[in-house]
Coordinates of C-alpha atoms in Angstrom, one line a residue:
Chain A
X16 CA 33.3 129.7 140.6
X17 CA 33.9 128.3 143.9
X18 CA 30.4 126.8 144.5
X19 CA 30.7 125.2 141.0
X20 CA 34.1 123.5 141.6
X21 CA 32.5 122.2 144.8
X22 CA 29.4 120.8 143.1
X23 CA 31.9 119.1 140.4
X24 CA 34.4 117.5 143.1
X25 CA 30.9 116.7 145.6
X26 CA 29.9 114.8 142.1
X27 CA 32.9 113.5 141.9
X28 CA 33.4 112.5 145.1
X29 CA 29.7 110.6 145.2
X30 CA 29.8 109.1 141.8
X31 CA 31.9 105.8 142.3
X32 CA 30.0 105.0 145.7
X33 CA 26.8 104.9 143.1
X34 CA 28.6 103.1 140.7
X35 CA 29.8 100.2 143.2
X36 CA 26.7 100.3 144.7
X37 CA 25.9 97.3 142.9
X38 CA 24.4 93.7 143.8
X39 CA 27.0 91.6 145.3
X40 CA 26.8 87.9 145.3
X41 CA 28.2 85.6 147.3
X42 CA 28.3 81.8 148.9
X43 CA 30.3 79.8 151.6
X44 CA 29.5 76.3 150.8
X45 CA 30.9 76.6 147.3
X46 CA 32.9 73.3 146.0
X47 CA 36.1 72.6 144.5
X48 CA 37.1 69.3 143.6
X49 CA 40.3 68.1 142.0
X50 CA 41.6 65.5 140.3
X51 CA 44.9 63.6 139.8
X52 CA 45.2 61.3 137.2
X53 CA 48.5 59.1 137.5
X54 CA 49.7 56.0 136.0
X55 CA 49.8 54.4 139.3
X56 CA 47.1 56.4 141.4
X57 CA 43.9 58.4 140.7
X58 CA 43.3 60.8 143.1
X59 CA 40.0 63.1 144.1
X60 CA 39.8 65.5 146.9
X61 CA 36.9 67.5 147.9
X62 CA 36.0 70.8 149.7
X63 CA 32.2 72.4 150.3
X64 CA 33.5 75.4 152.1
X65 CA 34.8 77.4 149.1
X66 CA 34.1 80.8 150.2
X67 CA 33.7 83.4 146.8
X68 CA 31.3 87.0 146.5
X69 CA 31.1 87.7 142.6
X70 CA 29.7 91.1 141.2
X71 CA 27.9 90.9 138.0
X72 CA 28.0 94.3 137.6
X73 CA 31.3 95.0 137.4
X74 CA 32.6 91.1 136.7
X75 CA 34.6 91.0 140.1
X76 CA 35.5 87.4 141.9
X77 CA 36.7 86.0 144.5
X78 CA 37.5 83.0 146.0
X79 CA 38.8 81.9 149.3
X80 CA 39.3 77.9 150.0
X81 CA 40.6 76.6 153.4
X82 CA 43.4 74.0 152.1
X83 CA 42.5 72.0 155.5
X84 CA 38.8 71.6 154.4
X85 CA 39.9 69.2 151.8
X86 CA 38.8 65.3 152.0
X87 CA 40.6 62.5 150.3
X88 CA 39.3 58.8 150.4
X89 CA 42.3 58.2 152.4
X90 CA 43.5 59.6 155.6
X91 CA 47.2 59.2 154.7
X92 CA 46.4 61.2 151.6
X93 CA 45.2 64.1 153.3
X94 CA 47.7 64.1 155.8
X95 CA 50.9 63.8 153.1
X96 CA 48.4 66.6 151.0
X97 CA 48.5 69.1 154.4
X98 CA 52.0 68.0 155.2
X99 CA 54.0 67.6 152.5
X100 CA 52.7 69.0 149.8
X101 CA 50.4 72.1 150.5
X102 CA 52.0 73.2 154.0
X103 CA 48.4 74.0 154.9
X104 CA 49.8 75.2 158.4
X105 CA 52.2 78.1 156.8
X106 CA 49.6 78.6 153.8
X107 CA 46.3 77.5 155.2
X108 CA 44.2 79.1 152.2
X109 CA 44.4 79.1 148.1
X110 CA 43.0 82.0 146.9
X111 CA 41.9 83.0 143.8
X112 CA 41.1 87.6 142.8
X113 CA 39.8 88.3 139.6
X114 CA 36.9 89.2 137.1
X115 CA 35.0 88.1 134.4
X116 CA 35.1 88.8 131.1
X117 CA 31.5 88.2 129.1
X118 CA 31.2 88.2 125.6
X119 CA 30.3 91.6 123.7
X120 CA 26.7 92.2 124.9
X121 CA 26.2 90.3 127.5
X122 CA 25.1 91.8 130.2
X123 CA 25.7 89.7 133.5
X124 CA 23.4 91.2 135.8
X125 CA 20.5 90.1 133.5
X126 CA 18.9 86.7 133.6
X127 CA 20.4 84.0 131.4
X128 CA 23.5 81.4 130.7
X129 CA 26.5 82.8 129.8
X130 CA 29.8 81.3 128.8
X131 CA 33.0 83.8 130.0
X132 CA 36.8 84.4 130.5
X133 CA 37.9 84.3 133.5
X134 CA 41.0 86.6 134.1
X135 CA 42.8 86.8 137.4
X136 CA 45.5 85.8 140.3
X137 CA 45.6 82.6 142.0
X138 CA 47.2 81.8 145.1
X139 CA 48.0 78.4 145.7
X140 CA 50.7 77.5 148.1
X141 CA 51.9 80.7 149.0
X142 CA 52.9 81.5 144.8
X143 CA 50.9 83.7 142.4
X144 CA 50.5 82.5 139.3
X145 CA 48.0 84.5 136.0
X146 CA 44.9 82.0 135.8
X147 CA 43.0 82.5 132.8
X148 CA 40.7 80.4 131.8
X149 CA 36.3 79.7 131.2
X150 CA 33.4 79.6 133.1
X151 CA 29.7 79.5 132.7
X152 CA 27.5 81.5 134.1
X153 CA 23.7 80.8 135.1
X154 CA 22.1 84.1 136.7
X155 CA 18.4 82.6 137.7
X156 CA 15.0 84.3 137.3
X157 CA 15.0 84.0 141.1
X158 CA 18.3 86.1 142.1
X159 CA 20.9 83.3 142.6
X160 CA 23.7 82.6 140.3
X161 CA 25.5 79.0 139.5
X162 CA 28.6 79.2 138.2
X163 CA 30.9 76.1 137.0
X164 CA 34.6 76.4 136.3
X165 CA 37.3 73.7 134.9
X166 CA 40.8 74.2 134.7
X167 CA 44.3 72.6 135.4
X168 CA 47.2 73.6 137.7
X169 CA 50.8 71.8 138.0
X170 CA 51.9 71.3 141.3
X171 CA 55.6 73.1 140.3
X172 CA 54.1 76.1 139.1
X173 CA 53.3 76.9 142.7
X174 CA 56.8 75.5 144.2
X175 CA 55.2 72.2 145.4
X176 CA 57.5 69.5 145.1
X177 CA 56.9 65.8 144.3
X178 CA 59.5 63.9 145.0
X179 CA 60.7 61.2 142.4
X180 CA 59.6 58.1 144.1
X181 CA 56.1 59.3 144.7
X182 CA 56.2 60.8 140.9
X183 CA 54.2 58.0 139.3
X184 CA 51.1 58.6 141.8
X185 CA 50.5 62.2 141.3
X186 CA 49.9 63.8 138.3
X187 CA 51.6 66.8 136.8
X188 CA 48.7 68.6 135.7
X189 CA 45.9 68.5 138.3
X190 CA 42.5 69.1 137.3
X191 CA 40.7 71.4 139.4
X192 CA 36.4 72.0 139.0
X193 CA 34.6 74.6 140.5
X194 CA 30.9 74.9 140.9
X195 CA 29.3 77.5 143.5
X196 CA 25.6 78.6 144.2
X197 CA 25.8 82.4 144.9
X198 CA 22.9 83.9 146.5
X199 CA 22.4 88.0 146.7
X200 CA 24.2 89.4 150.1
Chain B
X23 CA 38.5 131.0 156.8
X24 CA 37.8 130.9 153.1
X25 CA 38.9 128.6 150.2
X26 CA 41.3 126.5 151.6
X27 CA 39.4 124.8 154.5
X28 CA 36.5 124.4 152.0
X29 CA 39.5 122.2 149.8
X30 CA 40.4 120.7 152.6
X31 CA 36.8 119.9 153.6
X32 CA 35.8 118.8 150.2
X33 CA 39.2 116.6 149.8
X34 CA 38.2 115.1 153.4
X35 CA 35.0 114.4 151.8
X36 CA 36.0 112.6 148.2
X37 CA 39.1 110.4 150.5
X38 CA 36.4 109.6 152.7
X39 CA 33.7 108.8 149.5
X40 CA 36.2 107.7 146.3
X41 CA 39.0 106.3 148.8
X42 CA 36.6 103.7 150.9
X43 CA 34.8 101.9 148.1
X44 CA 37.9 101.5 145.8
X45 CA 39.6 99.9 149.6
X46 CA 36.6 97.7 150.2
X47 CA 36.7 96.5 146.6
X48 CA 40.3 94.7 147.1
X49 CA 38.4 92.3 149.9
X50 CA 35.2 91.3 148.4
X51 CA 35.3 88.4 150.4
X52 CA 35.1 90.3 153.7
X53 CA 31.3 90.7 152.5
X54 CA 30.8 87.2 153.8
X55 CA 32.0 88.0 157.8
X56 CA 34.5 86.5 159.6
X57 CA 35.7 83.1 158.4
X58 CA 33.9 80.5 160.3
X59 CA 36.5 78.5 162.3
X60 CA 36.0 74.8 161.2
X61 CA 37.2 72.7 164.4
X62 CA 40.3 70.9 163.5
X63 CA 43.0 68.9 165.7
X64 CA 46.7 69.0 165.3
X65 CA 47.7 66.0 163.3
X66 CA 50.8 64.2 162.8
X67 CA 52.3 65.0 165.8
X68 CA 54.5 61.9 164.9
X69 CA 55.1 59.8 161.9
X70 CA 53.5 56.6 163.1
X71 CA 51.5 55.4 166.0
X72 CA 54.9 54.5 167.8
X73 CA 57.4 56.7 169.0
X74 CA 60.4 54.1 168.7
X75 CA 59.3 51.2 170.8
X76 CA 56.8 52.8 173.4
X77 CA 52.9 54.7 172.2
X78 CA 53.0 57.9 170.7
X79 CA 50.2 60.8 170.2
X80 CA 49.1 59.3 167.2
X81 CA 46.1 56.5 166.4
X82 CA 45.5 55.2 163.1
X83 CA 42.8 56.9 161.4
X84 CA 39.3 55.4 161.4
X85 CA 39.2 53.0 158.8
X86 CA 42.7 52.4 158.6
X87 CA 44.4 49.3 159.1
X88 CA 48.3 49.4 159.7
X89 CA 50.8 46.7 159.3
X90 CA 53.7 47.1 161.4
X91 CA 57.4 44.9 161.4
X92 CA 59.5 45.2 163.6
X93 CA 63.1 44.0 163.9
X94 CA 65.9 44.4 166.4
X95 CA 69.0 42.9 165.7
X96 CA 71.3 41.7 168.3
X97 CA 74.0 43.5 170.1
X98 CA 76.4 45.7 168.1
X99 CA 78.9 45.1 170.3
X100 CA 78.7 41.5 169.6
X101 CA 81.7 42.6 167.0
X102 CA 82.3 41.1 163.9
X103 CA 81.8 37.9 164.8
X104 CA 78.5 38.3 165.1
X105 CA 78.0 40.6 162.3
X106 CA 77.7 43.5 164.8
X107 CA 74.3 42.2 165.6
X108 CA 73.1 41.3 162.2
X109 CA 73.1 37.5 162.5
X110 CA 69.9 37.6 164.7
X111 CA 66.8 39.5 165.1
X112 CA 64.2 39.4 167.3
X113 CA 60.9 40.2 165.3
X114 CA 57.2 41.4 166.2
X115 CA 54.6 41.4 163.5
X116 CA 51.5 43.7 164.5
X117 CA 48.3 45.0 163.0
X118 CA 46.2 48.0 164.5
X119 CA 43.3 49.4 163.1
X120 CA 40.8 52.5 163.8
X121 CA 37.6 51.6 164.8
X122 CA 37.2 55.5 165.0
X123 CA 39.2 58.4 164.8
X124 CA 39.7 58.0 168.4
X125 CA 39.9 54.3 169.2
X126 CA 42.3 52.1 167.8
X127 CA 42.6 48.3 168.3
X128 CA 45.9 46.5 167.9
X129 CA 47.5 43.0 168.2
X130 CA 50.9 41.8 167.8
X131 CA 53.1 38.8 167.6
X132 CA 56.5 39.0 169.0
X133 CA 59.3 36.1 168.8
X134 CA 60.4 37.6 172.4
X135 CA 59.6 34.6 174.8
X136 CA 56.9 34.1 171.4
X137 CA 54.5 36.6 172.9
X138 CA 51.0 37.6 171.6
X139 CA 49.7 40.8 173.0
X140 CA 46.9 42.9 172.4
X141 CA 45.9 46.6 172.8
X142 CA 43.5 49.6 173.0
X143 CA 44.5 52.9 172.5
X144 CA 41.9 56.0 173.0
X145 CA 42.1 59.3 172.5
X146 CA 40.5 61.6 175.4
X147 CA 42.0 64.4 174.6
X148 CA 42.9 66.0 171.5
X149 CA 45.2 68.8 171.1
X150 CA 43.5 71.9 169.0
X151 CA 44.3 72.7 166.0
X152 CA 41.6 75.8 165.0
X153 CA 37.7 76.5 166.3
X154 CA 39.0 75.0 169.8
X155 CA 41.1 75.4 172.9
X156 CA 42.4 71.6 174.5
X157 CA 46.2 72.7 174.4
X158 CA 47.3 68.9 174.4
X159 CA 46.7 65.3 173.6
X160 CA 46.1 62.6 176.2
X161 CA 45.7 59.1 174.9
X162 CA 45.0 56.1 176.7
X163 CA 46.6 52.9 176.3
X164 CA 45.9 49.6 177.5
X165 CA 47.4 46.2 176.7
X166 CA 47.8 42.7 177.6
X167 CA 50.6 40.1 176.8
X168 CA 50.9 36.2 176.7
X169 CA 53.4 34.2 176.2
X170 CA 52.8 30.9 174.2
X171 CA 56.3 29.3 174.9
X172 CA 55.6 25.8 175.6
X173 CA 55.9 24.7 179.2
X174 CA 59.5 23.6 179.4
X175 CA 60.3 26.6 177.4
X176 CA 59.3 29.0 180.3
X177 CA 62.0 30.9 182.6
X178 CA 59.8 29.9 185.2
X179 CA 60.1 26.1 184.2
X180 CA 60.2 23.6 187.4
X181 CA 59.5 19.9 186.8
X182 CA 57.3 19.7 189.8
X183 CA 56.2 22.7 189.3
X184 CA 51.9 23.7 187.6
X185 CA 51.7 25.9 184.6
X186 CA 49.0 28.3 185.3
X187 CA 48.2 30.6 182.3
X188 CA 47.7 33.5 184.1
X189 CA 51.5 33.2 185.3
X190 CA 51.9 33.6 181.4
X191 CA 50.1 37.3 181.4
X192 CA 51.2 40.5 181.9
X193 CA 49.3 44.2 181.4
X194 CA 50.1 47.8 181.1
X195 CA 48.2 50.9 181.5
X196 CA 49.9 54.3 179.9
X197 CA 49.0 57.8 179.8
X198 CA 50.3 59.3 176.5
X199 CA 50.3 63.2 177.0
X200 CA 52.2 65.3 174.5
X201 CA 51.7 68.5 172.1
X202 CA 53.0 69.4 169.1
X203 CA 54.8 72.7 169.8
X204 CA 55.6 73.4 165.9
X205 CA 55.9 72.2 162.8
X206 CA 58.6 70.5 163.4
X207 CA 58.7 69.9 167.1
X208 CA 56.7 66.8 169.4
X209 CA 56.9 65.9 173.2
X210 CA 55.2 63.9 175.0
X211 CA 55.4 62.2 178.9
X212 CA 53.7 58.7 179.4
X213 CA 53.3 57.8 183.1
X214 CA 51.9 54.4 183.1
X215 CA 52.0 50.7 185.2
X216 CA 53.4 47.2 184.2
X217 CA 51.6 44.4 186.1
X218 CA 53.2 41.5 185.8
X219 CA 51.3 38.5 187.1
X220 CA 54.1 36.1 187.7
X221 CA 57.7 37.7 188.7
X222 CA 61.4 36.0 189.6
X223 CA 61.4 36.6 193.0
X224 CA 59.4 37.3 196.1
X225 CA 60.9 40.5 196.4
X226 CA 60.3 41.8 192.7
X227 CA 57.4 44.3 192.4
X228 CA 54.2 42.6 190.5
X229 CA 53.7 46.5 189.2
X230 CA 56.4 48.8 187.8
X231 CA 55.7 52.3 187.8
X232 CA 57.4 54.0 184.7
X233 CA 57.6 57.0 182.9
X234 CA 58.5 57.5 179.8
X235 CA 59.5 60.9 178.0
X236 CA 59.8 61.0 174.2
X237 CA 59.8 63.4 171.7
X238 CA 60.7 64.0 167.7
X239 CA 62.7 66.9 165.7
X240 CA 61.7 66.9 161.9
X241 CA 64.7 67.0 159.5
X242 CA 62.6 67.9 156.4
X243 CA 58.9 67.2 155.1
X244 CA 59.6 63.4 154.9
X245 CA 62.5 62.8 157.6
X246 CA 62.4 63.0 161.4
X247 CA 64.8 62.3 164.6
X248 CA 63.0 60.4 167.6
X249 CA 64.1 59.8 170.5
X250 CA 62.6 58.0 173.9
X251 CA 63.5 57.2 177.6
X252 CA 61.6 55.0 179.6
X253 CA 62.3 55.5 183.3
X254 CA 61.1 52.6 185.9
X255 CA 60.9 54.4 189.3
X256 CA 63.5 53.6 192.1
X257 CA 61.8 51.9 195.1
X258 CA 60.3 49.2 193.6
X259 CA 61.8 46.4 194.7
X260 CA 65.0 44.5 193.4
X261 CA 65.2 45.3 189.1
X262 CA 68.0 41.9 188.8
X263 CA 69.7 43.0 185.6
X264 CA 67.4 45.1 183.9
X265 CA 67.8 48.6 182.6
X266 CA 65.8 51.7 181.5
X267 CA 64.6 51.5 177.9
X268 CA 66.6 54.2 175.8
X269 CA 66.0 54.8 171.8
X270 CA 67.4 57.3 169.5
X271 CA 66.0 56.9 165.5
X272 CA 65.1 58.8 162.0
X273 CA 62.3 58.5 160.7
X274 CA 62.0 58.4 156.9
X275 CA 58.7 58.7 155.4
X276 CA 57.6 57.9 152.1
X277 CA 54.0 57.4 150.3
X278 CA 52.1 55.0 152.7
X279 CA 55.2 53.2 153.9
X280 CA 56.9 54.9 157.2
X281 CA 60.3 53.2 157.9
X282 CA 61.8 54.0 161.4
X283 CA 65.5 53.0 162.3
X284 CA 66.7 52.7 165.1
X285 CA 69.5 52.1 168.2
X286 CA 67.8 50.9 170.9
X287 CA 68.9 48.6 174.3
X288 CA 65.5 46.9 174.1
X289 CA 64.9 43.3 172.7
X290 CA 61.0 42.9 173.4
X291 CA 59.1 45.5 171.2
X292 CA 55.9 45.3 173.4
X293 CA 55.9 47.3 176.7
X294 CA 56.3 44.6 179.9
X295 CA 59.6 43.5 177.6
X296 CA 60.8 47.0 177.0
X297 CA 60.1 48.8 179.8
X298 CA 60.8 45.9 182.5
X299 CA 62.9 43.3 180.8
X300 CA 65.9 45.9 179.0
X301 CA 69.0 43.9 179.6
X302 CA 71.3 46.0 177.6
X303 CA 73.5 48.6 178.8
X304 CA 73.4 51.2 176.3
X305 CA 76.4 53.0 177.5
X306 CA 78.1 49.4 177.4
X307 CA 77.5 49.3 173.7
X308 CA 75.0 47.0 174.5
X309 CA 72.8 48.3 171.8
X310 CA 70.6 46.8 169.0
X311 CA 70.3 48.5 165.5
X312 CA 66.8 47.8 164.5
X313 CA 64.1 48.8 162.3
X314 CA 60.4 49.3 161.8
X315 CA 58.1 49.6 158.6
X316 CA 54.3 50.5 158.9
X317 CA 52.7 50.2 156.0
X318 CA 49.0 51.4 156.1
X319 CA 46.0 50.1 154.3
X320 CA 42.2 52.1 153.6
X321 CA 40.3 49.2 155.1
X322 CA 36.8 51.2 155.2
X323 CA 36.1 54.8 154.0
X324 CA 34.1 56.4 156.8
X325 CA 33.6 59.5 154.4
X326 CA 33.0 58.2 151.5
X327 CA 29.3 58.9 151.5
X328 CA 29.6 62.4 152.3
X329 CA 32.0 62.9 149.6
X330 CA 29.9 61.2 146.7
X331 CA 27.2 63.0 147.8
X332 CA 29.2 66.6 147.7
X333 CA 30.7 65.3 144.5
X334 CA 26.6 64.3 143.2
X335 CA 25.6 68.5 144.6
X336 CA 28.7 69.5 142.7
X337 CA 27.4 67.2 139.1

């Protein structure tokens, strides 16, 4: 009796160290672009230090973006953008913890292109908000993994204020794309 | 001995196996190591590249061109009559630009004694803001003036009397140093020379050394209080009626325009009329409201390359 209940809790125990045991996958020269389209001003900003680790296995993702690492074609842009708007010095990084959700019988870890749900947290500004939205998925004979994302965000939904006289330059719906190269950690 | 160590053992033992992989999960990106710092420098230490009158931290970013006007109306103790200053203004127009990050270029027309003056500002220091350690900025600032009154317009004016031009120049040498403590909070000290090559009187110093202290408090995201003293050291020969340069102003920022307001005893907006040539009292009332508006212009995108081509790797 006693040797069996140890065997069953020593199975226990080992079991979900197995079961994450999985390959991880993961970049830090990811990019993130967005997009601002405003009846006075379009705007594009651009980071390639988006740090994110996926796990096809289980669907987990992350994704870690350094607000300062942003460039804007102007240099008053960025600064208003780090200033005014983001506050990159109290909230220095958007963040984004979630999974993936593939279709029925898909099976991520295998090659192939895949269209799936994204489901999770993001962290913009200091404010979570539910993001859900679609992403495709390229796992490569060779072991890496592109992935491409598209979605929108509005500024207020993360307590970031645009005042009324700059209203007409920035838009209320800001397009955000994703695309990252993971390689196998 | 007996069971309850071995529960205690095997509990240890699933914590230590169940409890760690579920932790580790929550930080995925920990997988990736510690963040690599990216060097960055504190920016926007102040709103504009000018405190009030006198240099502050701040150069215009490379590829950025800036117009700046600048008014001062006259006294406001001139009283009604004179529309507490408002009926006159003395005016410089100025454009700097950033030939780097680093290096700005500037020149400026003022109706003060009709003065053109030029300047270059560097930045040898830059205060950190990640991946480094400089705890402050020191920028360097050089300019010239000349003054394109005609002849008999000059102070100096003698009928017998030969107008060199270099009696018409002047120059200064500054040391901006400063840090941006917070947020919200800028100082900065700026030792520095005037060399004036003609003065009134044999006993009149050609150089005045100065110091000037300034710093700004922001209000909000988009509003700021400025302030700046410029001190002219005491042993320098006779100063005739001049004072020390004192400003107080808010800063109100919005999209590319920056407007500064301002109460300031200074007429001349350039540094030999500032620093050397303040007639007013300001605790005499003697003081002019006055106004600047930079205006900034993307002349040349030094990053746009690197951008397309992150932009092309992202397509």
């Amino acid at each position: 009796m006693k040797t069996n209940q140890l065997i069953l809790l020593f199975a226990l125990a080992i079991l979900p160290s197995f079961v994450h045991a999985q390959d991880k996958f993961g970049t830090r020269d990811g990019i993130i672009t967005f997009f601002s389209h405003a009846p006075l001003e379009d705007i594009t900003a651009v980071t390639h230090r988006v740090a994110s680790v996926l796990v096809p296995a289980t669907g987990e993702i992350q994704f870690s973006v350094l607000i300062k690492s942003f460039e804007f074609e102007k240099a008053l842009m960025q600064e208003h953008f780090n200033e005014n708007y983001m506050e990159s010095s109290t909230y220095p990084k958007a963040l984004f913890k979630g999974h993936l959700v593939p279709k029925d019988g898909d099976d991520l870890t295998k090659t192939g292109t895949y269209e799936v749900g994204v489901e999770g947290t993001l962290t913009i500004h200091g404010v979570e908000k539910p993001l859900s939205t679609k992403a495709e998925l390229v796992v490569a004979p060779n072991g890496s993994i592109t992935a491409g994302c598209e979605f929108h965000v509005k500024p207020e939904d993360h307590d970031i204020e645009v005042p009324g006289v700059v209203r007409a330059k920035i838009a209320e719906s800001i397009k955000i794309s994703v695309d990252c190269k993971y390689a196998k950690l | 001995m007996g069971i309850e160590w071995m529960y205690k053992y095997t509990l240890a033992a699933v914590l230590l196996l169940f409890g760690v992989p579920v932790l580790a999960q929550e930080d995925l990106l920990d997988l990736l190591g510690e963040d690599v710092a990216v060097k960055s420098y504190a920016g926007a230490s102040f709103k504009g590249t000018r405190v009030i009158n006198g240099h502050s931290l701040e150069n215009v970013a490379h590829g950025v061109l800036d117009f700046r006007i600048s008014h001062r109306m006259g006294f406001v103790n001139g009283g009604i009559d004179d529309f507490f200053g408002l009926d006159q203004a003395t005016i410089r127009l100025g454009l700097d630009y950033g030939i780097t990050d680093r290096l700005m270029v500037g020149i400026g027309r003022s109706s003060y004694q009709k003065t053109v003056d030029g300047l270059l500002k560097f930045k040898l220091l830059r205060q950190c803001d990640a991946g480094c350690s400089m705890p402050l900025t020191l920028s360097l600032v050089a300019s010239t003036s000349i003054t394109t009154l005609r002849t008999e317009q000059l102070p100096w004016y003698g009928e017998d009397r030969e107008d060199y031009l270099t009696h018409r120049l002047s120059y200064n040498f500054q040391a901006v140093i400063g840090r941006k403590f917070s947020e919200g909070i800028s100082l900065q000290i700026t030792p520095g020379v005037v060399h004036r090559n003609l003065v009134a009187t044999e006993a009149e110093h050609n150089d005045l050394i100065n110091v000037g202290v300034a710093g700004r408090v922001k209000v909000n995201k988009r509003v700021a209080i400025t302030g700046e003293y410029f001190y002219v050291l005491p042993d320098q020969g006779p100063r005739g009626p001049f004072h020390n340069s004192v400003a107080v102003g808010v800063d109100i920022e919005t999209g590319g325009h920056v407007f500064q307001l301002q109460f300031t005893n200074s007429t001349g907006m350039f540094e030999r009329a500032f620093i050397t040539e303040t007639t007013g009292d300001f605790f005499d009332g003697d003081i002019h409201f006055g106004f600047n508006i930079s205006r900034v212009f993307t002349v040349y995108d030094p990053k746009a390359k690197a951008r397309r081509k992150a932009l092309e790797g992202a397509g």
